[in-house]
PDB file of C-alpha atoms in Angstrom:
ATOM      1  CA  MET R 250     -72.281 162.995 107.650  1.00  0.00           C
ATOM      2  CA  ALA R 251     -68.729 163.489 108.917  1.00  0.00           C
ATOM      3  CA  ALA R 252     -67.709 165.122 105.617  1.00  0.00           C
ATOM      4  CA  LYS R 253     -70.508 167.675 105.906  1.00  0.00           C
ATOM      5  CA  PHE R 254     -69.432 168.422 109.477  1.00  0.00           C
ATOM      6  CA  VAL R 255     -65.815 169.044 108.420  1.00  0.00           C
ATOM      7  CA  ARG R 256     -66.887 171.367 105.595  1.00  0.00           C
ATOM      8  CA  GLU R 257     -69.207 173.253 107.957  1.00  0.00           C
ATOM      9  CA  ARG R 258     -66.443 173.561 110.559  1.00  0.00           C
ATOM     10  CA  ILE R 259     -64.039 175.030 107.985  1.00  0.00           C
ATOM     11  CA  LEU R 260     -66.724 177.411 106.742  1.00  0.00           C
ATOM     12  CA  ALA R 261     -67.700 178.445 110.285  1.00  0.00           C
ATOM     13  CA  GLN R 262     -64.117 179.273 111.226  1.00  0.00           C
ATOM     14  CA  ALA R 263     -63.542 181.102 107.952  1.00  0.00           C
ATOM     15  CA  SER R 264     -66.734 183.121 108.483  1.00  0.00           C
ATOM     16  CA  LEU R 265     -65.615 184.249 111.926  1.00  0.00           C
ATOM     17  CA  LEU R 266     -62.119 185.146 110.733  1.00  0.00           C
ATOM     18  CA  PHE R 267     -63.186 186.826 107.482  1.00  0.00           C
ATOM     19  CA  TYR R 268     -65.672 189.036 109.284  1.00  0.00           C
ATOM     20  CA  ALA R 269     -63.399 189.900 112.225  1.00  0.00           C
ATOM     21  CA  GLU R 270     -60.126 190.415 110.358  1.00  0.00           C
ATOM     22  CA  GLY R 271     -60.968 190.939 106.697  1.00  0.00           C
ATOM     23  CA  ILE R 272     -60.979 188.414 103.891  1.00  0.00           C
ATOM     24  CA  ARG R 273     -57.601 189.185 102.346  1.00  0.00           C
ATOM     25  CA  ALA R 274     -55.932 189.438 105.763  1.00  0.00           C
ATOM     26  CA  VAL R 275     -56.837 185.847 106.656  1.00  0.00           C
ATOM     27  CA  SER R 276     -54.704 183.137 105.099  1.00  0.00           C
ATOM     28  CA  ALA R 277     -55.845 179.641 104.236  1.00  0.00           C
ATOM     29  CA  ASP R 278     -53.280 178.383 106.776  1.00  0.00           C
ATOM     30  CA  LYS R 279     -54.936 180.417 109.537  1.00  0.00           C
ATOM     31  CA  ILE R 280     -58.349 178.985 108.648  1.00  0.00           C
ATOM     32  CA  ILE R 281     -56.912 175.452 108.516  1.00  0.00           C
ATOM     33  CA  ALA R 282     -55.403 175.895 111.996  1.00  0.00           C
ATOM     34  CA  ALA R 283     -58.601 177.408 113.420  1.00  0.00           C
ATOM     35  CA  ALA R 284     -60.700 174.581 111.962  1.00  0.00           C
ATOM     36  CA  GLY R 285     -58.301 171.947 113.291  1.00  0.00           C
ATOM     37  CA  THR R 286     -57.887 170.285 109.919  1.00  0.00           C
ATOM     38  CA  THR R 287     -55.179 169.702 107.337  1.00  0.00           C
ATOM     39  CA  LYS R 288     -54.385 171.369 104.015  1.00  0.00           C
ATOM     40  CA  VAL R 289     -55.413 168.220 102.167  1.00  0.00           C
ATOM     41  CA  THR R 290     -58.783 168.215 103.901  1.00  0.00           C
ATOM     42  CA  PHE R 291     -59.259 171.956 103.366  1.00  0.00           C
ATOM     43  CA  TYR R 292     -58.571 171.688  99.640  1.00  0.00           C
ATOM     44  CA  ARG R 293     -60.833 168.638  99.355  1.00  0.00           C
ATOM     45  CA  TYR R 294     -63.793 170.850 100.256  1.00  0.00           C
ATOM     46  CA  PHE R 295     -62.611 174.178  98.827  1.00  0.00           C
ATOM     47  CA  ARG R 296     -60.380 174.164  95.740  1.00  0.00           C
ATOM     48  CA  SER R 297     -59.135 177.632  96.612  1.00  0.00           C
ATOM     49  CA  LYS R 298     -59.553 180.344  99.196  1.00  0.00           C
ATOM     50  CA  ASP R 299     -61.737 182.197  96.680  1.00  0.00           C
ATOM     51  CA  ASP R 300     -64.096 179.210  96.600  1.00  0.00           C
ATOM     52  CA  LEU R 301     -64.294 179.442 100.387  1.00  0.00           C
ATOM     53  CA  VAL R 302     -65.010 183.184 100.205  1.00  0.00           C
ATOM     54  CA  VAL R 303     -67.835 182.502  97.748  1.00  0.00           C
ATOM     55  CA  ALA R 304     -69.272 179.862 100.107  1.00  0.00           C
ATOM     56  CA  TYR R 305     -68.968 182.284 103.043  1.00  0.00           C
ATOM     57  CA  LEU R 306     -70.907 184.996 101.216  1.00  0.00           C
ATOM     58  CA  GLN R 307     -73.520 182.537  99.960  1.00  0.00           C
ATOM     59  CA  GLU R 308     -74.065 181.401 103.540  1.00  0.00           C
ATOM     60  CA  GLN R 309     -74.375 185.014 104.741  1.00  0.00           C
ATOM     61  CA  SER R 310     -76.933 185.684 102.004  1.00  0.00           C
ATOM     62  CA  ALA R 311     -78.904 182.555 102.889  1.00  0.00           C
ATOM     63  CA  ARG R 312     -79.038 183.654 106.525  1.00  0.00           C
ATOM     64  CA  MET R 313     -80.266 187.107 105.585  1.00  0.00           C
ATOM     65  CA  ARG R 314     -82.895 185.661 103.250  1.00  0.00           C
ATOM     66  CA  ALA R 315     -84.135 183.353 106.000  1.00  0.00           C
ATOM     67  CA  TRP R 316     -84.304 186.316 108.377  1.00  0.00           C
ATOM     68  CA  ALA R 317     -86.160 188.415 105.782  1.00  0.00           C
ATOM     69  CA  ALA R 318     -88.712 185.635 105.319  1.00  0.00           C
ATOM     70  CA  GLU R 319     -89.661 186.177 108.974  1.00  0.00           C
ATOM     71  CA  LEU R 320     -90.374 189.899 108.547  1.00  0.00           C
ATOM     72  CA  ASP R 321     -93.951 190.980 109.102  1.00  0.00           C
ATOM     73  CA  PRO R 322     -95.881 190.533 105.839  1.00  0.00           C
ATOM     74  CA  ASP R 323     -97.311 194.034 106.166  1.00  0.00           C
ATOM     75  CA  PRO R 324     -95.002 196.043 103.875  1.00  0.00           C
ATOM     76  CA  CYS R 325     -94.783 199.092 106.148  1.00  0.00           C
ATOM     77  CA  THR R 326     -94.152 197.077 109.302  1.00  0.00           C
ATOM     78  CA  GLY R 327     -91.661 194.844 107.484  1.00  0.00           C
ATOM     79  CA  LEU R 328     -89.674 197.847 106.215  1.00  0.00           C
ATOM     80  CA  ARG R 329     -89.658 199.311 109.718  1.00  0.00           C
ATOM     81  CA  GLN R 330     -88.385 195.994 111.105  1.00  0.00           C
ATOM     82  CA  PHE R 331     -85.675 195.971 108.440  1.00  0.00           C
ATOM     83  CA  ALA R 332     -84.527 199.488 109.459  1.00  0.00           C
ATOM     84  CA  GLU R 333     -84.643 198.648 113.162  1.00  0.00           C
ATOM     85  CA  ALA R 334     -82.637 195.466 112.640  1.00  0.00           C
ATOM     86  CA  THR R 335     -79.999 197.412 110.732  1.00  0.00           C
ATOM     87  CA  GLY R 336     -79.717 199.846 113.626  1.00  0.00           C
ATOM     88  CA  THR R 337     -79.578 197.066 116.199  1.00  0.00           C
ATOM     89  CA  GLN R 338     -76.938 195.205 114.226  1.00  0.00           C
ATOM     90  CA  ALA R 339     -74.783 198.343 113.920  1.00  0.00           C
ATOM     91  CA  CYS R 340     -74.749 198.622 117.731  1.00  0.00           C
ATOM     92  CA  THR R 341     -73.648 195.040 118.322  1.00  0.00           C
ATOM     93  CA  ALA R 342     -70.237 194.416 119.869  1.00  0.00           C
ATOM     94  CA  GLY R 343     -67.790 193.304 117.203  1.00  0.00           C
ATOM     95  CA  PHE R 344     -69.814 194.835 114.376  1.00  0.00           C
ATOM     96  CA  ARG R 345     -67.593 195.303 111.304  1.00  0.00           C
ATOM     97  CA  GLY R 346     -70.134 196.442 108.753  1.00  0.00           C
ATOM     98  CA  CYS R 347     -71.854 194.583 105.956  1.00  0.00           C
ATOM     99  CA  PRO R 348     -69.947 191.481 104.823  1.00  0.00           C
ATOM    100  CA  PHE R 349     -70.997 192.184 101.229  1.00  0.00           C
ATOM    101  CA  ILE R 350     -69.758 195.773 101.248  1.00  0.00           C
ATOM    102  CA  ASN R 351     -66.546 194.572 102.871  1.00  0.00           C
ATOM    103  CA  ALA R 352     -66.073 191.849 100.245  1.00  0.00           C
ATOM    104  CA  ALA R 353     -66.760 194.266  97.392  1.00  0.00           C
ATOM    105  CA  ALA R 354     -64.098 196.603  98.791  1.00  0.00           C
ATOM    106  CA  GLU R 355     -61.561 193.775  98.921  1.00  0.00           C
ATOM    107  CA  TYR R 356     -62.383 192.274  95.515  1.00  0.00           C
ATOM    108  CA  THR R 357     -62.325 195.153  93.064  1.00  0.00           C
ATOM    109  CA  ASP R 358     -62.529 193.133  89.827  1.00  0.00           C
ATOM    110  CA  PRO R 359     -66.234 193.214  88.829  1.00  0.00           C
ATOM    111  CA  GLY R 360     -65.770 189.912  86.955  1.00  0.00           C
ATOM    112  CA  HIS R 361     -64.474 188.005  89.995  1.00  0.00           C
ATOM    113  CA  PRO R 362     -66.734 185.213  91.353  1.00  0.00           C
ATOM    114  CA  VAL R 363     -66.824 186.927  94.756  1.00  0.00           C
ATOM    115  CA  ARG R 364     -68.251 190.070  93.140  1.00  0.00           C
ATOM    116  CA  ALA R 365     -70.852 187.915  91.366  1.00  0.00           C
ATOM    117  CA  VAL R 366     -72.129 186.687  94.748  1.00  0.00           C
ATOM    118  CA  VAL R 367     -72.122 190.248  96.092  1.00  0.00           C
ATOM    119  CA  SER R 368     -74.077 191.415  93.050  1.00  0.00           C
ATOM    120  CA  GLU R 369     -76.595 188.573  93.340  1.00  0.00           C
ATOM    121  CA  HIS R 370     -77.178 189.374  97.008  1.00  0.00           C
ATOM    122  CA  ARG R 371     -77.541 193.088  96.318  1.00  0.00           C
ATOM    123  CA  THR R 372     -80.059 192.369  93.551  1.00  0.00           C
ATOM    124  CA  TRP R 373     -82.094 190.240  95.953  1.00  0.00           C
ATOM    125  CA  LEU R 374     -81.931 192.913  98.661  1.00  0.00           C
ATOM    126  CA  HIS R 375     -83.055 195.585  96.207  1.00  0.00           C
ATOM    127  CA  SER R 376     -85.990 193.438  95.074  1.00  0.00           C
ATOM    128  CA  LEU R 377     -87.009 192.792  98.701  1.00  0.00           C
ATOM    129  CA  VAL R 378     -87.257 196.513  99.412  1.00  0.00           C
ATOM    130  CA  THR R 379     -88.780 197.350  96.014  1.00  0.00           C
ATOM    131  CA  GLU R 380     -91.565 194.771  96.408  1.00  0.00           C
ATOM    132  CA  ARG R 381     -92.548 196.164  99.793  1.00  0.00           C
ATOM    133  CA  LEU R 382     -92.542 199.705  98.473  1.00  0.00           C
ATOM    134  CA  GLN R 383     -94.665 198.645  95.502  1.00  0.00           C
ATOM    135  CA  ALA R 384     -97.123 197.023  97.903  1.00  0.00           C
ATOM    136  CA  LEU R 385     -97.381 200.383  99.665  1.00  0.00           C
ATOM    137  CA  GLY R 386     -98.124 202.043  96.341  1.00  0.00           C
ATOM    138  CA  ALA R 387     -94.913 204.090  96.394  1.00  0.00           C
ATOM    139  CA  ALA R 388     -94.173 206.111  93.293  1.00  0.00           C
ATOM    140  CA  ASP R 389     -90.859 205.134  91.675  1.00  0.00           C
ATOM    141  CA  ALA R 390     -90.423 202.143  94.004  1.00  0.00           C
ATOM    142  CA  GLY R 391     -87.172 201.009  92.361  1.00  0.00           C
ATOM    143  CA  GLN R 392     -85.562 204.426  92.651  1.00  0.00           C
ATOM    144  CA  LEU R 393     -86.808 204.779  96.221  1.00  0.00           C
ATOM    145  CA  ALA R 394     -85.346 201.348  97.025  1.00  0.00           C
ATOM    146  CA  ASP R 395     -81.995 202.584  95.663  1.00  0.00           C
ATOM    147  CA  GLN R 396     -82.146 205.548  98.028  1.00  0.00           C
ATOM    148  CA  LEU R 397     -83.144 203.464 101.042  1.00  0.00           C
ATOM    149  CA  LEU R 398     -80.382 200.951 100.376  1.00  0.00           C
ATOM    150  CA  MET R 399     -77.847 203.772 100.094  1.00  0.00           C
ATOM    151  CA  LEU R 400     -79.019 204.912 103.532  1.00  0.00           C
ATOM    152  CA  ARG R 401     -78.712 201.361 104.808  1.00  0.00           C
ATOM    153  CA  ASP R 402     -75.211 201.010 103.364  1.00  0.00           C
ATOM    154  CA  GLY R 403     -74.147 204.311 104.886  1.00  0.00           C
ATOM    155  CA  ALA R 404     -75.616 203.256 108.223  1.00  0.00           C
ATOM    156  CA  MET R 405     -73.680 199.991 108.100  1.00  0.00           C
ATOM    157  CA  VAL R 406     -70.429 201.803 107.391  1.00  0.00           C
ATOM    158  CA  HIS R 407     -71.155 204.429 110.046  1.00  0.00           C
ATOM    159  CA  GLY R 408     -71.934 201.711 112.583  1.00  0.00           C
ATOM    160  CA  TYR R 409     -68.514 200.216 111.921  1.00  0.00           C
ATOM    161  CA  VAL R 410     -66.353 203.344 111.856  1.00  0.00           C
ATOM    162  CA  ALA R 411     -68.208 205.399 114.477  1.00  0.00           C
ATOM    163  CA  ASP R 412     -70.673 205.035 117.311  1.00  0.00           C
ATOM    164  CA  GLY R 413     -73.573 203.002 115.951  1.00  0.00           C
ATOM    165  CA  THR R 414     -76.109 203.974 118.624  1.00  0.00           C
ATOM    166  CA  ALA R 415     -77.783 206.618 116.460  1.00  0.00           C
ATOM    167  CA  VAL R 416     -77.984 204.450 113.340  1.00  0.00           C
ATOM    168  CA  GLY R 417     -81.440 202.969 113.921  1.00  0.00           C
ATOM    169  CA  THR R 418     -83.075 206.290 114.764  1.00  0.00           C
ATOM    170  CA  ALA R 419     -81.401 208.147 111.904  1.00  0.00           C
ATOM    171  CA  LEU R 420     -82.218 205.387 109.408  1.00  0.00           C
ATOM    172  CA  ALA R 421     -85.871 205.266 110.452  1.00  0.00           C
ATOM    173  CA  ALA R 422     -86.240 209.060 110.276  1.00  0.00           C
ATOM    174  CA  ALA R 423     -84.550 209.278 106.886  1.00  0.00           C
ATOM    175  CA  GLY R 424     -86.628 206.381 105.596  1.00  0.00           C
ATOM    176  CA  LYS R 425     -89.847 208.083 106.664  1.00  0.00           C
ATOM    177  CA  ALA R 426     -88.762 211.327 105.032  1.00  0.00           C
ATOM    178  CA  LEU R 427     -88.162 209.489 101.749  1.00  0.00           C
ATOM    179  CA  VAL R 428     -91.087 207.076 101.804  1.00  0.00           C
ATOM    180  CA  LEU R 429     -94.061 208.957 103.250  1.00  0.00           C
ATOM    181  CA  PRO R 430     -94.298 211.597 100.504  1.00  0.00           C
ATOM    182  CA  ARG R 431     -94.320 208.843  97.870  1.00  0.00           C
ATOM    183  CA  ILE R 432     -97.126 206.628  99.122  1.00  0.00           C
ATOM    184  CA  PRO R 433    -100.839 207.310  99.058  1.00  0.00           C
ATOM    185  CA  ALA R 434    -102.131 208.644 102.376  1.00  0.00           C
ATOM    186  CA  ARG R 435    -104.551 205.720 102.801  1.00  0.00           C
ATOM    187  CA  LYS R 436    -101.648 203.239 102.958  1.00  0.00           C
ATOM    188  CA  GLN R 437     -99.534 205.117 105.488  1.00  0.00           C
ATOM    189  CA  ALA R 438     -99.267 203.682 108.971  1.00  0.00           C
ATOM    190  CA  PRO R 439    -100.511 205.898 111.816  1.00  0.00           C
TER     191      PRO R 439
END
């Protein structure tokens, strides 16, 4: 039990620091100090900082998957909730963008384990959107999901580098403009 607590404490501190300051900018020593542990203890749970980064991203993905499981099962309502949540998140104090986009920018080698976690998460996210679009009867659901996720990614970046207050509205409007022409009229929400 105590071992799990120590690992979680290290991971929690690393998550806060990685998101606030950037992954490469945060040293293992800074995480060790923030977690109130020793180097020996740190390396007992994480063989390297890269292993910790992988664990951080896996935890972020697990949180997002748990959140997505709570979306309304109606595909239209669920997609709207997804867009609204993106907008809300982009307006939150301390928002620094998508942790997966940030990690991909910092780890440029496509064969790196960190990029593998990013890719796995992105594949899941794409399938989440694609499945909902398919349920709506959207033509070219996979291609439409690509477009919606590009909008989402742009919104996340915009929310970080500029005023995020317009993100939710702009994302919802753009999503409607892309989606509505591609679904049968009988499946469109009023």
